[in-house]
Structures are given as structure tokens and as C-alpha cells.
Amino acid sequence: MKSVNLMEKFGQVSGYWRPHLVAEANGQHVRLAKLKNEFVWHSHEQEDELFIVIKGTLTVHFRDRDEIVKEGELLVIPKGVEHMPEAQDEVLLVNITKAETTHTGNTQSDMTVKIDEMPRL
């Protein structure tokens, strides 16, 4: 057991939209990512997804509306709900989801990072 300094770990995150594993608990991954510009439309059929914005403002587009998530706020996206995150300026994000969840869910793209290839901090 050792505390983790999130800001120090964010300094080690390379690239945008590339999750880095920082901790595991109860079959869940705690992942850090830097976000900028648009991601891909996707959903997670078997699991909810939790976003916690540490720095910046994240827009999460849904097919019927947009949700703005500001610094210090969180958003839970229920399983099966299609969404596309977007960050006009850099966002520092904590993402918590099941360990077997790929960040692009049901969508494969050049932005997909496989679980076994995810950098660990």
C-alpha cells in the first residue's frame, strides 16, 4: 500500500486518448488519460464507465444531447449508451471501469489501445 500522486503520474502520461493503468481494485482498472480533440463514437455493452475530470472541461456527446463535465466533476455512462468524448483544450481524466474493458468499447480504430498493451505507471 502506497499513496499515488495523480498529478505526478499525469506527468508520465504520453499522448492523447491513450489510457495508462495507475491502479487496480476489485476487478476494476483506474486509468489516467490526457484528452484533446475528438475521440470515437463507441459504447460498452457489458459495463458502465466512470469519468472523473481532474483538469479542464470535457464534453461527452450522446446521440440526443451533450453533457459538459467540468473540473472536479464526474460522469457515469451506463452500459450500452453510445457516446463520444471531446476536449477542446487538454483534459486530465481518471477513468474507472472493469479491467477487461477496452477504452473504445465495441469500436476498433487506430485509437484503440489493447488491454495487454496499456502502459502501466
Short mmCIF file of N, CA and C in Angstrom, two decimals, residues 40-80:
data_model
loop_
_atom_site.label_atom_id
_atom_site.label_comp_id
_atom_site.label_asym_id
_atom_site.label_seq_id
_atom_site.Cartn_x
_atom_site.Cartn_y
_atom_site.Cartn_z
N VAL A 40 -13.69 8.68 -30.53
CA VAL A 40 -14.52 7.94 -31.48
C VAL A 40 -15.87 7.63 -30.83
N TRP A 41 -16.91 7.52 -31.65
CA TRP A 41 -18.20 7.06 -31.15
C TRP A 41 -18.07 5.60 -30.76
N HIS A 42 -18.56 5.27 -29.55
CA HIS A 42 -18.46 3.89 -29.08
C HIS A 42 -19.43 3.68 -27.92
N SER A 43 -19.58 2.43 -27.53
CA SER A 43 -20.34 2.08 -26.33
C SER A 43 -19.68 0.88 -25.68
N HIS A 44 -20.07 0.61 -24.46
CA HIS A 44 -19.57 -0.54 -23.71
C HIS A 44 -20.80 -1.38 -23.36
N GLU A 45 -20.94 -2.50 -24.01
CA GLU A 45 -22.16 -3.29 -23.88
C GLU A 45 -22.33 -3.96 -22.53
N GLN A 46 -21.25 -4.26 -21.83
CA GLN A 46 -21.32 -5.04 -20.60
C GLN A 46 -20.97 -4.28 -19.33
N GLU A 47 -20.60 -3.01 -19.44
CA GLU A 47 -20.14 -2.31 -18.26
C GLU A 47 -20.40 -0.81 -18.33
N ASP A 48 -20.59 -0.23 -17.16
CA ASP A 48 -20.67 1.22 -17.03
C ASP A 48 -19.25 1.78 -17.12
N GLU A 49 -19.16 3.08 -17.35
CA GLU A 49 -17.86 3.74 -17.42
C GLU A 49 -17.93 5.01 -16.57
N LEU A 50 -16.91 5.22 -15.76
CA LEU A 50 -16.86 6.38 -14.87
C LEU A 50 -15.73 7.31 -15.30
N PHE A 51 -16.08 8.56 -15.57
CA PHE A 51 -15.11 9.59 -15.90
C PHE A 51 -15.05 10.57 -14.73
N ILE A 52 -13.83 10.91 -14.30
CA ILE A 52 -13.61 11.97 -13.31
C ILE A 52 -12.66 12.97 -13.94
N VAL A 53 -13.11 14.19 -14.11
CA VAL A 53 -12.28 15.23 -14.72
C VAL A 53 -11.45 15.91 -13.63
N ILE A 54 -10.15 15.79 -13.75
CA ILE A 54 -9.23 16.38 -12.78
C ILE A 54 -8.87 17.81 -13.20
N LYS A 55 -8.70 18.01 -14.51
CA LYS A 55 -8.36 19.33 -15.03
C LYS A 55 -9.03 19.51 -16.37
N GLY A 56 -9.59 20.69 -16.61
CA GLY A 56 -10.19 21.00 -17.90
C GLY A 56 -11.69 20.78 -17.93
N THR A 57 -12.24 20.82 -19.13
CA THR A 57 -13.67 20.62 -19.36
C THR A 57 -13.85 19.61 -20.48
N LEU A 58 -14.63 18.59 -20.20
CA LEU A 58 -14.89 17.51 -21.15
C LEU A 58 -16.33 17.60 -21.62
N THR A 59 -16.52 17.50 -22.92
CA THR A 59 -17.86 17.39 -23.49
C THR A 59 -18.06 15.93 -23.89
N VAL A 60 -19.13 15.33 -23.41
CA VAL A 60 -19.46 13.97 -23.82
C VAL A 60 -20.72 14.07 -24.68
N HIS A 61 -20.56 13.72 -25.95
CA HIS A 61 -21.67 13.76 -26.89
C HIS A 61 -22.43 12.44 -26.81
N PHE A 62 -23.73 12.55 -26.71
CA PHE A 62 -24.63 11.42 -26.82
C PHE A 62 -25.45 11.65 -28.08
N ARG A 63 -26.13 10.65 -28.58
CA ARG A 63 -26.89 10.81 -29.82
C ARG A 63 -28.01 11.84 -29.69
N ASP A 64 -28.49 12.08 -28.46
CA ASP A 64 -29.61 13.00 -28.28
C ASP A 64 -29.27 14.28 -27.51
N ARG A 65 -28.03 14.40 -27.03
CA ARG A 65 -27.66 15.59 -26.25
C ARG A 65 -26.17 15.57 -25.96
N ASP A 66 -25.68 16.66 -25.37
CA ASP A 66 -24.29 16.76 -24.91
C ASP A 66 -24.30 16.97 -23.41
N GLU A 67 -23.28 16.43 -22.75
CA GLU A 67 -23.11 16.64 -21.31
C GLU A 67 -21.73 17.26 -21.09
N ILE A 68 -21.69 18.36 -20.36
CA ILE A 68 -20.43 19.03 -20.04
C ILE A 68 -19.98 18.58 -18.66
N VAL A 69 -18.74 18.09 -18.57
CA VAL A 69 -18.18 17.63 -17.30
C VAL A 69 -16.99 18.55 -17.00
N LYS A 70 -17.14 19.32 -15.92
CA LYS A 70 -16.12 20.30 -15.57
C LYS A 70 -15.13 19.72 -14.56
N GLU A 71 -14.04 20.45 -14.40
CA GLU A 71 -13.01 20.09 -13.43
C GLU A 71 -13.64 19.80 -12.07
N GLY A 72 -13.29 18.66 -11.49
CA GLY A 72 -13.82 18.28 -10.18
C GLY A 72 -15.15 17.55 -10.25
N GLU A 73 -15.66 17.31 -11.44
CA GLU A 73 -16.94 16.61 -11.60
C GLU A 73 -16.71 15.22 -12.18
N LEU A 74 -17.74 14.38 -12.02
CA LEU A 74 -17.68 13.04 -12.60
C LEU A 74 -18.94 12.76 -13.37
N LEU A 75 -18.85 11.77 -14.24
CA LEU A 75 -19.98 11.33 -15.04
C LEU A 75 -19.92 9.82 -15.17
N VAL A 76 -21.05 9.16 -14.92
CA VAL A 76 -21.16 7.72 -15.14
C VAL A 76 -21.96 7.52 -16.43
N ILE A 77 -21.38 6.79 -17.34
CA ILE A 77 -22.06 6.46 -18.59
C ILE A 77 -22.54 5.02 -18.48
N PRO A 78 -23.85 4.80 -18.50
CA PRO A 78 -24.38 3.44 -18.34
C PRO A 78 -24.00 2.53 -19.50
N LYS A 79 -23.90 1.25 -19.21
CA LYS A 79 -23.56 0.29 -20.26
C LYS A 79 -24.55 0.40 -21.42
N GLY A 80 -24.02 0.21 -22.62
CA GLY A 80 -24.83 0.22 -23.82
C GLY A 80 -25.14 1.59 -24.39
#
